[in-house]
Structure formats: structure tokens, C-alpha cells
């Protein structure tokens, strides 16, 4: 494309659809989330090319403008994208524009959207310990008059808590931008979405210790039911500081 004819999303899709080496087109980001598009939203597009194939579209790899952000990858690279990694959620909720593999692209995305049982268990185990650590530090700092440290640790705990809760449901954690969108459409089992979001809001903003302890009580019950009692019991007497008083 020339400077007078910039590459557009529609033009790219047309070219890719006409190229037999392209086996998939996958749109991610706000345009794959109903109701999240704004005037600033670009098109984040994966162009998936058959392994060992060559395509003229490779020259657009890394292309990025206000309208179009392109990633050009082989099929093997696409399978591995976000497995693990930050990109996993984006692809888990991506929208298929082209699938020449008789549903193969859809199956790859489905695999990204669902953590394996052992993967999820191990992830939850680590996130639970990290959550407890930040919570414990927050409560201790509050007790000792370290207000800023207490709030910062409380905010840190929210990150680990969300990773834990989604791992327990064998799902990748959504980006913060899409958290409310995700929970509105796919609630976490055993959690009231509105109650959870209000608690996270208050904890992030104020580090409220009573709120943290009440939330931990629900987390502890959920984690023990999922088989993570050993992680919690390793905290010994320190659990008393985290629980509601």
C-alpha cells in the first residue's frame, strides 16, 4: 500500500481471504467484545499462515496504525501463543473472521479459553499463596500504622486474588479493562458478581481491613473446597490475622 492508500482492515481481510496460504484470521481486543468498541478502537488481527507456506502478507508483520494492528504468525506459532502468557485471555475471547481448517482455528481458541486441570490446580496453588502473602502484609501494615504500605499491599492482593479465582474456574484471567464485561457474561461459580466487584473496588481504593477479612473468609472456604487446604494451613497461626475478627 502507498502512503495515499493506507492498509485498512477491510482491505487486509480481502487480501488474506484471497491468499490460500492464510488458514485463519482472528480478531481480538475491544472489537471482539460486544459493547466495548469506542472511537479509539483499532482492529487487532492475527493472520495465521499454514506452516512452511510463504505469503506476501508477511511483509505486513508488525504493521500498526490507529486502525489496524497486525500479527502474522505460522499455525504452529498461533497454537503456542499465550500458552502460557499474557495474550491468552485476548485469544480466549477472540472472534474468528476466517477458519479454513474446518473448525481447527475455533478448536485452538477453545483450548486457550480452558486451562488444563493440572495447570489450573498448580496456578491456583501459587496464586493463593501470593494472595495470602499480600493480604497478610496489608493487615500487618495497617496494625502497625503503615497506612500507605497497607493500601499498596491490599491493591497487590487483588491482582493475585483475581488470578486465583479464574484459575479455580479453569479460565485465564481477563485484563482489567474486560473484568466487568467478563463477569457479566460469565460469572464465577459461587460468587455474586456485584458483591465481588464492590469489595474489590473498596479494597483497591482504601485497603479496608474489615473488607479484606470478609473477602478472605469466602476465599478460604472456596480454596479449601477446591483442595488447597495445605497451602492455607502452611500459614499456621497467621491465618488468624487474615480472618474476620
Coordinates of C-alpha atoms in Angstrom, one line a residue:
X1 CA 0.0 0.0 0.0
X2 CA 1.2 3.5 -0.7
X3 CA 1.0 6.5 1.6
X4 CA -2.0 7.6 -0.4
X5 CA -3.6 4.2 0.1
X6 CA -3.0 3.1 3.7
X7 CA -3.7 -0.5 4.6
X8 CA -7.2 -0.8 6.0
X9 CA -8.8 -3.6 8.0
X10 CA -11.3 -4.4 5.2
X11 CA -8.5 -4.4 2.6
X12 CA -6.4 -6.7 4.6
X13 CA -9.2 -9.2 5.2
X14 CA -9.9 -9.2 1.5
X15 CA -6.3 -9.8 0.6
X16 CA -5.9 -12.5 3.2
X17 CA -9.1 -14.3 2.2
X18 CA -7.8 -14.5 -1.3
X19 CA -4.5 -15.9 -0.2
X20 CA -4.7 -19.7 0.1
X21 CA -1.7 -19.8 2.4
X22 CA -3.7 -18.0 5.1
X23 CA -5.6 -20.5 7.2
X24 CA -7.1 -18.2 9.7
X25 CA -8.0 -14.6 10.7
X26 CA -8.6 -13.9 14.3
X27 CA -9.8 -10.6 15.7
X28 CA -9.1 -9.8 19.3
X29 CA -9.4 -6.8 21.7
X30 CA -12.3 -4.5 22.1
X31 CA -13.8 -5.3 18.7
X32 CA -14.2 -8.9 19.8
X33 CA -16.1 -7.8 23.0
X34 CA -19.7 -6.7 22.3
X35 CA -20.3 -3.2 23.7
X36 CA -16.7 -2.3 24.2
X37 CA -15.9 -0.6 21.0
X38 CA -15.1 3.1 21.2
X39 CA -13.9 5.7 18.6
X40 CA -10.4 4.8 19.6
X41 CA -10.7 1.1 19.0
X42 CA -8.4 -0.4 16.3
X43 CA -8.6 -3.8 14.7
X44 CA -6.2 -6.2 16.5
X45 CA -5.9 -9.0 13.9
X46 CA -4.0 -12.3 13.8
X47 CA -3.1 -13.6 10.4
X48 CA -2.5 -17.3 10.7
X49 CA -0.4 -18.8 7.9
X50 CA 0.0 -22.5 7.1
X51 CA 3.2 -24.0 8.4
X52 CA 6.0 -23.8 5.8
X53 CA 3.9 -21.6 3.5
X54 CA 5.0 -18.3 2.1
X55 CA 2.9 -15.3 1.7
X56 CA 3.3 -11.7 0.6
X57 CA 1.3 -10.7 3.7
X58 CA 4.4 -11.5 5.8
X59 CA 5.7 -8.0 4.9
X60 CA 2.9 -6.5 6.9
X61 CA 4.0 -8.3 10.1
X62 CA 4.1 -5.8 12.9
X63 CA 2.1 -3.3 11.0
X64 CA 0.5 -0.9 13.4
X65 CA -1.7 2.2 12.8
X66 CA -4.6 3.8 14.6
X67 CA -6.9 1.5 12.6
X68 CA -5.0 -1.8 12.3
X69 CA -2.6 -3.8 14.4
X70 CA -1.4 -6.9 12.7
X71 CA 0.3 -10.1 13.9
X72 CA 1.3 -12.5 11.2
X73 CA 2.2 -16.0 12.5
X74 CA 2.5 -19.6 11.4
X75 CA -0.1 -22.1 12.5
X76 CA 2.4 -23.6 15.0
X77 CA 3.2 -20.2 16.4
X78 CA -0.5 -19.5 16.8
X79 CA -1.1 -22.7 18.7
X80 CA 1.6 -21.6 21.2
X81 CA 0.5 -18.0 21.5
X82 CA -0.4 -17.3 25.2
X83 CA 0.2 -20.8 26.3
X84 CA 1.1 -19.6 28.8
X85 CA 1.3 -15.9 28.6
X86 CA -0.5 -12.5 28.8
X87 CA -2.1 -13.0 25.4
X88 CA -4.1 -16.0 26.4
X89 CA -7.2 -14.1 27.6
X90 CA -7.3 -12.0 24.4
X91 CA -7.3 -15.1 22.3
X92 CA -9.7 -16.9 24.5
X93 CA -12.3 -14.3 23.8
X94 CA -11.2 -13.6 20.2
X95 CA -13.6 -13.6 17.2
X96 CA -13.0 -15.8 14.2
X97 CA -13.0 -13.9 10.9
X98 CA -11.7 -16.8 8.8
X99 CA -11.2 -20.5 9.5
X100 CA -10.0 -22.7 6.7
X101 CA -9.3 -25.6 8.9
X102 CA -12.8 -27.0 9.3
X103 CA -13.1 -25.6 12.8
X104 CA -9.5 -26.0 13.6
X105 CA -9.0 -22.4 14.4
X106 CA -12.0 -22.5 16.7
X107 CA -10.6 -25.5 18.5
X108 CA -7.3 -23.8 19.1
X109 CA -9.1 -20.8 20.6
X110 CA -11.2 -23.1 22.8
X111 CA -8.0 -24.7 24.1
X112 CA -6.8 -21.3 25.1
X113 CA -10.0 -20.5 26.9
X114 CA -9.9 -23.6 29.1
X115 CA -7.0 -24.3 31.4
X116 CA -6.0 -27.9 31.8
X117 CA -7.0 -29.5 35.2
X118 CA -3.4 -29.8 36.5
X119 CA -2.4 -26.5 35.0
X120 CA -5.3 -24.8 36.8
X121 CA -4.6 -26.5 40.1
X122 CA -1.0 -25.5 40.1
X123 CA -1.7 -22.0 39.0
X124 CA -4.4 -21.7 41.8
X125 CA -2.0 -23.0 44.3
X126 CA 0.6 -20.4 43.6
X127 CA -1.8 -17.5 43.3
X128 CA -3.5 -18.5 46.6
X129 CA -0.2 -18.3 48.4
X130 CA 0.7 -15.0 46.8
X131 CA -2.8 -13.6 47.7
X132 CA -2.4 -14.7 51.3
X133 CA 1.0 -13.1 51.4
X134 CA -0.2 -9.7 50.2
X135 CA -3.3 -9.8 52.4
X136 CA -1.2 -10.7 55.5
X137 CA 1.2 -7.9 54.8
X138 CA -1.6 -5.4 54.3
X139 CA -3.3 -6.3 57.6
X140 CA 0.1 -6.2 59.5
X141 CA 0.9 -2.8 58.0
X142 CA -2.5 -1.5 59.0
X143 CA -2.0 -2.8 62.5
X144 CA 1.4 -1.1 62.7
X145 CA 0.3 2.3 61.4
X146 CA 1.8 1.9 57.9
X147 CA -1.2 3.2 56.0
X148 CA 0.3 3.6 52.6
X149 CA 2.1 0.2 52.7
X150 CA -1.2 -1.4 53.8
X151 CA -3.1 0.1 50.9
X152 CA -0.4 -0.9 48.4
X153 CA -0.3 -4.5 49.7
X154 CA -4.1 -4.6 49.5
X155 CA -4.0 -3.5 45.9
X156 CA -1.4 -6.1 45.2
X157 CA -3.6 -8.8 46.7
X158 CA -6.5 -8.0 44.3
X159 CA -4.3 -9.0 41.4
X160 CA -3.4 -12.4 42.9
X161 CA -7.0 -12.9 44.0
X162 CA -8.4 -12.5 40.5
X163 CA -5.8 -14.8 39.1
X164 CA -6.7 -17.3 41.8
X165 CA -10.5 -17.1 41.2
X166 CA -10.2 -17.5 37.5
X167 CA -7.7 -20.4 37.8
X168 CA -10.2 -22.2 40.1
X169 CA -12.7 -22.0 37.3
X170 CA -10.0 -23.1 34.8
X171 CA -10.1 -19.8 32.9
X172 CA -7.5 -17.2 32.0
X173 CA -7.9 -14.0 34.0
X174 CA -9.3 -11.2 31.9
X175 CA -7.5 -7.9 31.5
X176 CA -8.8 -5.3 34.0
X177 CA -10.5 -3.5 31.1
X178 CA -12.7 -6.5 30.4
X179 CA -13.2 -7.7 34.0
X180 CA -16.8 -6.4 34.4
X181 CA -17.6 -7.5 30.8
X182 CA -16.4 -11.0 31.5
X183 CA -18.1 -11.4 34.8
X184 CA -21.4 -10.0 33.5
X185 CA -21.5 -12.7 30.8
X186 CA -19.5 -15.5 32.5
X187 CA -19.9 -15.2 36.3
X188 CA -17.5 -17.1 38.6
X189 CA -19.3 -20.1 40.2
X190 CA -20.2 -19.4 43.8
X191 CA -19.6 -15.7 43.7
X192 CA -22.1 -12.8 43.5
X193 CA -20.6 -10.6 40.8
X194 CA -21.9 -7.3 42.2
X195 CA -20.7 -8.1 45.7
X196 CA -17.3 -9.2 44.5
X197 CA -16.8 -6.2 42.3
X198 CA -17.8 -3.8 45.1
X199 CA -15.4 -5.5 47.5
X200 CA -12.5 -5.3 45.0
X201 CA -13.3 -1.6 44.4
X202 CA -13.3 -0.8 48.1
X203 CA -10.2 -2.8 48.8
X204 CA -8.2 -1.3 45.9
X205 CA -9.2 2.2 46.8
X206 CA -9.0 2.1 50.6
X207 CA -7.3 -1.1 51.7
X208 CA -10.2 -1.6 54.2
X209 CA -9.1 -4.3 56.5
X210 CA -12.5 -5.5 57.6
X211 CA -13.5 -5.8 53.9
X212 CA -10.3 -7.8 53.2
X213 CA -11.0 -10.2 56.0
X214 CA -14.6 -10.8 55.0
X215 CA -13.5 -11.5 51.4
X216 CA -10.8 -13.8 52.7
X217 CA -13.4 -15.9 54.6
X218 CA -15.1 -16.6 51.3
X219 CA -11.9 -17.2 49.5
X220 CA -10.7 -19.6 52.2
X221 CA -13.8 -21.7 52.0
X222 CA -13.7 -21.8 48.2
X223 CA -10.0 -22.7 48.2
X224 CA -10.4 -25.5 50.7
X225 CA -13.3 -27.0 48.8
X226 CA -11.0 -27.0 45.7
X227 CA -8.3 -28.9 47.5
X228 CA -5.9 -26.2 48.5
X229 CA -6.2 -26.5 52.3
X230 CA -2.5 -27.4 52.5
X231 CA -1.5 -24.0 51.1
X232 CA -3.6 -22.2 53.7
X233 CA -2.6 -24.4 56.6
X234 CA 1.1 -23.6 55.9
X235 CA 0.3 -20.1 57.2
X236 CA -0.4 -21.6 60.6
X237 CA -1.3 -19.1 63.3
X238 CA -1.0 -16.2 60.9
X239 CA -4.4 -17.2 59.4
X240 CA -6.0 -15.7 62.5
X241 CA -4.9 -12.2 61.4
X242 CA -6.4 -12.6 58.0
X243 CA -9.8 -14.0 59.2
X244 CA -12.7 -11.8 60.3
X245 CA -12.2 -10.7 63.9

